[in-house]
CSV table of C-alpha atoms and ligand atoms in Angstrom, one decimal:
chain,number,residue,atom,x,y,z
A,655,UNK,CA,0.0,0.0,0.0
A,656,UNK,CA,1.3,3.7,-0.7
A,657,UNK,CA,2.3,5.4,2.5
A,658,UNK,CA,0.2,9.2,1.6
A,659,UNK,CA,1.4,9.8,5.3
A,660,UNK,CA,4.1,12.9,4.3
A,661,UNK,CA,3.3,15.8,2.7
A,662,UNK,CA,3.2,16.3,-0.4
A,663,UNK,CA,6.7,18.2,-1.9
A,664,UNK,CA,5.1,21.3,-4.1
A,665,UNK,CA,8.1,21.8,-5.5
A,666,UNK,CA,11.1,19.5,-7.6
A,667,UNK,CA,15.0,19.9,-7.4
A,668,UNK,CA,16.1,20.5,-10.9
A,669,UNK,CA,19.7,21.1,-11.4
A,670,UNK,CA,22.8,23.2,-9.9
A,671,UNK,CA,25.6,25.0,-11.0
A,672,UNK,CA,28.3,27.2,-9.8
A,673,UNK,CA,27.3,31.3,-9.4
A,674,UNK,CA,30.4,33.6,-9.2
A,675,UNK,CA,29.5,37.1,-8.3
A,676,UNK,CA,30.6,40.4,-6.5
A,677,UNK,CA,30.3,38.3,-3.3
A,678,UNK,CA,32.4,35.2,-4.1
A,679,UNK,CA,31.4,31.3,-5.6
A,680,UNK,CA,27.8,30.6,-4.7
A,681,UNK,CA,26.1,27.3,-5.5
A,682,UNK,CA,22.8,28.1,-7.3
A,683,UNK,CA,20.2,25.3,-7.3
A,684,UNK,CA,17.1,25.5,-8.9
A,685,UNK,CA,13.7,23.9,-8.3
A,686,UNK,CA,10.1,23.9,-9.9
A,687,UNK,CA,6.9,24.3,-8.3
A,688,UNK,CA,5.2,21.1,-10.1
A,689,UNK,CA,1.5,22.5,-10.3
A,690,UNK,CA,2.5,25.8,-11.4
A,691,UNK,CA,6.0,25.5,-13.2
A,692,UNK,CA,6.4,28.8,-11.0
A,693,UNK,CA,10.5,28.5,-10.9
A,694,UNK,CA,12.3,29.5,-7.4
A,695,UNK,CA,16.3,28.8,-6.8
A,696,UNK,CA,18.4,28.9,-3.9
A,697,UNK,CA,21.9,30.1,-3.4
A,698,UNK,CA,24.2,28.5,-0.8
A,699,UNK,CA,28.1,28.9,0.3
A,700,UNK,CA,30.3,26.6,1.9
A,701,UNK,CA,29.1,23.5,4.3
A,702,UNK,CA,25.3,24.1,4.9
A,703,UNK,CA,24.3,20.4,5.8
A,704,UNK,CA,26.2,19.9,8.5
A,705,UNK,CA,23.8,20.6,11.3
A,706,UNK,CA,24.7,23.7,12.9
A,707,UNK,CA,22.1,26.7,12.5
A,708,UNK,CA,23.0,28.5,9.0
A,709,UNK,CA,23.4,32.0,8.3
A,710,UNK,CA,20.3,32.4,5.8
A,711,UNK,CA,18.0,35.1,4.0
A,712,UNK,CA,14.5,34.4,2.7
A,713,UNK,CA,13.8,36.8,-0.3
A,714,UNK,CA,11.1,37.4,-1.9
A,715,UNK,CA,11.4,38.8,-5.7
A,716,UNK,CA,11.4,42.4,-6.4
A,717,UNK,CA,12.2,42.5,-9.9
A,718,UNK,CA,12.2,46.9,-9.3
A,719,UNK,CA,14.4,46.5,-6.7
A,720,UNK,CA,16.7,43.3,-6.9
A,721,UNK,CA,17.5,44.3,-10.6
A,722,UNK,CA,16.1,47.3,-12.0
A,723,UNK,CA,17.5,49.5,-9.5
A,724,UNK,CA,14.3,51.0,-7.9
A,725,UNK,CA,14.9,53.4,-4.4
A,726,UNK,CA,10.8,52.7,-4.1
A,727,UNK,CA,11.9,50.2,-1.6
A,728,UNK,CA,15.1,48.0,0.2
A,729,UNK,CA,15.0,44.9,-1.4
A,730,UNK,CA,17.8,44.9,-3.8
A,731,UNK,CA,20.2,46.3,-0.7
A,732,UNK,CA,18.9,43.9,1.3
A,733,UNK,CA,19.7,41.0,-0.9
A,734,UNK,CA,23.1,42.4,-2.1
A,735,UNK,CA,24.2,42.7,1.7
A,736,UNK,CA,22.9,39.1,2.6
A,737,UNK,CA,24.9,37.9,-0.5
A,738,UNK,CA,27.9,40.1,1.4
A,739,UNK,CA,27.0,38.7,5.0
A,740,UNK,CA,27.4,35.2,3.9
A,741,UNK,CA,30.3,35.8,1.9
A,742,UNK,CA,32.1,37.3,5.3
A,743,UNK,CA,31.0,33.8,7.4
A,744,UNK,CA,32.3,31.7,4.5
A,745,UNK,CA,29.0,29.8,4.8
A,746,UNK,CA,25.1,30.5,4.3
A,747,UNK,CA,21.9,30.2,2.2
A,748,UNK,CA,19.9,32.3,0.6
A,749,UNK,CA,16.5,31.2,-0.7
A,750,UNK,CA,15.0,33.4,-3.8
A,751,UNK,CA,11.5,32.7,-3.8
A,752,UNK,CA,10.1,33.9,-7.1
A,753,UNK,CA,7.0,35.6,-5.3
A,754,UNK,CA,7.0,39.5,-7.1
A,755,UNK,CA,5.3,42.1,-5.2
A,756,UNK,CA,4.6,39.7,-1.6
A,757,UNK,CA,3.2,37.2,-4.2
A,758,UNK,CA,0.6,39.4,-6.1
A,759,UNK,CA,2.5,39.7,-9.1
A,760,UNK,CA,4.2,42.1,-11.0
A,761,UNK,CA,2.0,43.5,-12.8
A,762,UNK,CA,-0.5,43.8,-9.7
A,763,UNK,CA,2.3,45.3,-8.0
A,764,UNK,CA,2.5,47.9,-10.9
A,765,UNK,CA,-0.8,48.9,-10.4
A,766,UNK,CA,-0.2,49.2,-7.0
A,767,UNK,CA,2.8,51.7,-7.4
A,768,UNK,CA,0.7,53.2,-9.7
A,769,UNK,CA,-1.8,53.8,-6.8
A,770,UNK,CA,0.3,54.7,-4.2
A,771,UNK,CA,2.0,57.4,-7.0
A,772,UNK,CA,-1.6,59.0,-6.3
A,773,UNK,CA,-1.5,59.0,-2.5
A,774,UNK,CA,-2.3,55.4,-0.7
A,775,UNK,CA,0.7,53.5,1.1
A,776,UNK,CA,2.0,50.1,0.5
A,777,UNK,CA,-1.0,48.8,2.3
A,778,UNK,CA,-4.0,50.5,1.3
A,779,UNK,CA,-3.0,50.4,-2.5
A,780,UNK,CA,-3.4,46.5,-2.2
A,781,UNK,CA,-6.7,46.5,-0.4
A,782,UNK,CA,-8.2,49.0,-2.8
A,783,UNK,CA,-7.1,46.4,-5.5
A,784,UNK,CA,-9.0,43.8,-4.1
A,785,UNK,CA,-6.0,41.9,-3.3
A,786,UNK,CA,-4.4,40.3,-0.2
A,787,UNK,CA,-1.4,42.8,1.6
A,788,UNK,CA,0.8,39.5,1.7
A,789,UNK,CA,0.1,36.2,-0.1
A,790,UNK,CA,3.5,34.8,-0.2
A,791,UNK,CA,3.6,30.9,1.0
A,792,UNK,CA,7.0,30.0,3.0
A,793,UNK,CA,5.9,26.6,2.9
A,794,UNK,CA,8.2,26.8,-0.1
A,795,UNK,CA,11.5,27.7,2.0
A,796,UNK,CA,10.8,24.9,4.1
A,797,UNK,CA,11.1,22.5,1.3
A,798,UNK,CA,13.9,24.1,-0.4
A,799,UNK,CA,15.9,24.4,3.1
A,800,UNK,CA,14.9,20.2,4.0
A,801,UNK,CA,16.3,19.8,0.1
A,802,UNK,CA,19.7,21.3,1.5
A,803,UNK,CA,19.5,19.7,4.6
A,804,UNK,CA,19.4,22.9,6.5
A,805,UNK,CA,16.8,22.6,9.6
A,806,UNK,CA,17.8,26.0,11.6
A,807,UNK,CA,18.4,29.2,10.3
A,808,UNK,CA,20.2,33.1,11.7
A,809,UNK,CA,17.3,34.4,9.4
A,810,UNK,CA,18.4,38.2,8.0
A,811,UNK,CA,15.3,40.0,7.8
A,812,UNK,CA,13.3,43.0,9.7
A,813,UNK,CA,10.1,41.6,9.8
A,814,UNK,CA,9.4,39.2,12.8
A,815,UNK,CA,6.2,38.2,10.9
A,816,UNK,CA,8.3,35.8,8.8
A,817,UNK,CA,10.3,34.6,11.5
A,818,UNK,CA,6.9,33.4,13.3
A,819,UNK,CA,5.5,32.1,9.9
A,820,UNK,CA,8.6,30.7,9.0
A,821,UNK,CA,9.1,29.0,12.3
A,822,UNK,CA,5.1,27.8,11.8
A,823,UNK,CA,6.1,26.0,8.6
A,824,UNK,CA,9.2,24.3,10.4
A,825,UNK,CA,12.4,26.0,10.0
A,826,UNK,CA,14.0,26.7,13.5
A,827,UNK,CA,14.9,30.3,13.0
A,828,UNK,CA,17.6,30.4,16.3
A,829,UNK,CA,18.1,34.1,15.5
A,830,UNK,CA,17.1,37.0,13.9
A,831,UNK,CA,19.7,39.2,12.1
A,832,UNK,CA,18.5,43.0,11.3
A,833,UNK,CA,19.0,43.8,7.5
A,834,UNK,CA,18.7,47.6,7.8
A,835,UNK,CA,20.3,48.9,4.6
A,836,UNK,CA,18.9,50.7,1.0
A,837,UNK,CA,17.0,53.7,3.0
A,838,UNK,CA,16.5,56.8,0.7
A,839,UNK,CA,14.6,59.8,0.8
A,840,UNK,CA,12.5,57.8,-1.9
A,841,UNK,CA,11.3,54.9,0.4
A,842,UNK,CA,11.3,56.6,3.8
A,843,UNK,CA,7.4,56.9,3.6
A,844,UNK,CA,7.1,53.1,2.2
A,845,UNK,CA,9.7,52.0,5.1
A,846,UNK,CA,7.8,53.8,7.7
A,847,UNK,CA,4.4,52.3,6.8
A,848,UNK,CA,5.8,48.8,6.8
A,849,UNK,CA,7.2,49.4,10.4
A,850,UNK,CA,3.8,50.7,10.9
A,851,UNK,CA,1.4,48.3,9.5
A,852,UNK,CA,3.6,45.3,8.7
A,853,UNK,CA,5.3,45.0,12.0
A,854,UNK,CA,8.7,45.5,10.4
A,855,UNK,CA,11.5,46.6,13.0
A,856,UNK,CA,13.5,49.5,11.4
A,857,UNK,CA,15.9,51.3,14.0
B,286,LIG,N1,2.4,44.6,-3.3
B,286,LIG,C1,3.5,45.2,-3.1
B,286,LIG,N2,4.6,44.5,-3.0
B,286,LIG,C2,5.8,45.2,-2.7
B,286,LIG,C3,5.8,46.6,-2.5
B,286,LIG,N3,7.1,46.9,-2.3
B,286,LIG,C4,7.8,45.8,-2.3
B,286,LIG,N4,7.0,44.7,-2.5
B,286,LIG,C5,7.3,43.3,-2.5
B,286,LIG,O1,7.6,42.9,-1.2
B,286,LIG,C6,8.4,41.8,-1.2
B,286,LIG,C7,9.5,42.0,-0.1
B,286,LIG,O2,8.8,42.2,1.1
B,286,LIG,P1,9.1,43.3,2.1
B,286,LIG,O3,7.8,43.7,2.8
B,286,LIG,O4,9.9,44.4,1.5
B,286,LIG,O5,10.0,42.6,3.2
B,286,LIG,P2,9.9,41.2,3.9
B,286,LIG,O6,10.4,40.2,2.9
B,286,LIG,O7,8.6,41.0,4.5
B,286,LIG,O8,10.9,41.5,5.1
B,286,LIG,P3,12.5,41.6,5.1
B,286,LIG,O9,13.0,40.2,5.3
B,286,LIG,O10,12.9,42.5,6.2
B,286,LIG,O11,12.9,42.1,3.7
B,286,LIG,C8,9.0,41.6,-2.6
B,286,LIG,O12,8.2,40.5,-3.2
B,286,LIG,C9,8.6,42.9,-3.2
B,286,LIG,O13,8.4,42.8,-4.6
B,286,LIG,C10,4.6,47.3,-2.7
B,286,LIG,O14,4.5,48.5,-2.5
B,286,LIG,N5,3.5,46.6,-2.9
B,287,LIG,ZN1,11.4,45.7,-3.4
C-alpha cells in the first residue's frame, strides 16, 4: 500500500551549477513548483548540511528592486548585503523565492505603485485592489531548506512576521539578524508604513 502519510513536496529539485558574483562562488540550485511551473532557486556557500544553525536570507522577488534598480523600496540592498554577509562567514543560504510584489504579481504590483503614485501607502494600494497585503507561502522555504539539509536558520530579515510564519512551517529560526540597509529619501514613507502596519523593525 502507498504510505500518503508525508506531505506532499510542491516543488522538484532541478539542477545546480556554480554562481560567481561580486560576493564570491555561490552554488545556485534550482527547483520547480510542479502544479504551477512557477521557478524558485536557492543560493548557498560553503558546508550548509552539517547541522549547525546556517546564516540564511528568505527573499522574496522584487524584480524593481533586486535588478532594475528601484529606491521605491530596500530589497535589492537587502539582498546584495545578505549575499555580502554570507560571503564574510564563508558559509550561508539564501533562498529566492520567485514571489514579485509579496506574491501578487508584477504586474498587480505595478498597479499598486501606480496607486500609491496617487497618494495610498504600501498597504491600502493592495486593499483597494481587491487583493491580499501579503500572499507569499514559505511553505516553499521549508522545502527548499529540507532539500539542502538545512533545519535551523540566523534568518536576516526585519520583519518578525516571517520569523513566526517561518518558524510555523518548520524552520527553526535560532536568531534573527536586522538587514537595515537601501534607506532613501525615496522609500522613507514606504519604510515607515511597513514598520507601521507590517510589523517591520526599522531602527
Ligand atoms: N504589493 C507590493 N509589494 C511590494 C511593494 N514593495 C515591495 N514589494 C514586494 O515585497 C516583497 C518584499 O517584502 P518586504 O515587505 O519588503 O520585506 P519582507 O520580505 O517582508 O521582510 P524583510 O525580510 O525584512 O525584507 C517583494 O516581493 C517585493 O516585490 C509594494 O509597494 N506593494
Ligand atoms: Zn522591493
Amino acid at each position: 500500500m502507498i504510505n500518503n502519510t508525508h506531505t506532499d513536496n510542491p516543488l522538484r529539485f532541478v539542477a545546480a551549477c556554480r554562481l560567481p558574483t561580486e560576493w564570491g562562488e555561490f552554488t545556485m540550485h534550482g527547483f520547480e513548483e510542479l502544479r504551477s511551473g512557477q521557478e524558485h532557486v536557492a543560493l548557498s556557500m560553503g558546508i550548509i548540511n552539517d547541522g549547525a544553525p546556517v546564516l540564511a536570507r528568505v527573499h522574496s522577488e522584487c524584480l524593481t528592486g533586486d535588478a532594475l534598480f528601484s529606491q521605491r523600496c530596500d530589497c535589492g540592498p537587502q539582498l546584495q548585503a545578505a549575499m555580502q554577509a554570507v560571503q564574510a562567514k564563508g558559509r550561508g543560504v539564501i533562498v529566492y523565492l520567485r514571489q514579485e510584489g509579496r506574491g501578487i504579481g508584477l504586474i498587480n504590483k505595478i498597479r499598486a505603485y501606480q496607486l500609491q503614485d496617487q497618494g495610498l501607502d504600501t498597504v491600502e494600494a493592495n486593499v483597494a485592489l481587491g487583493l491580499p497585503v501579503d500572499a507569499r507561502d514559505f511553505v516553499l522555504a521549508k522545502h527548499i531548506l529540507d532539500y539542502l539539509q538545512v533545519a535551523s536558520v540566523h534568518l536576516m530579515t526585519n520583519n518578525p512576521q516571517k520569523v513566526a510564519t517561518l518558524n510555523r512551517v518548520g524552520i527553526d529560526v535560532v536568531e534573527r539578524v536586522p538587514l537595515e540597509v537601501g534607506q532613501n529619501s525615496e522609500n522613507a514613507h514606504y519604510l515607515s508604513t511597513k514598520a507601521q502596519k507590517l510589523g517591520h523593525i526599522l531602527g
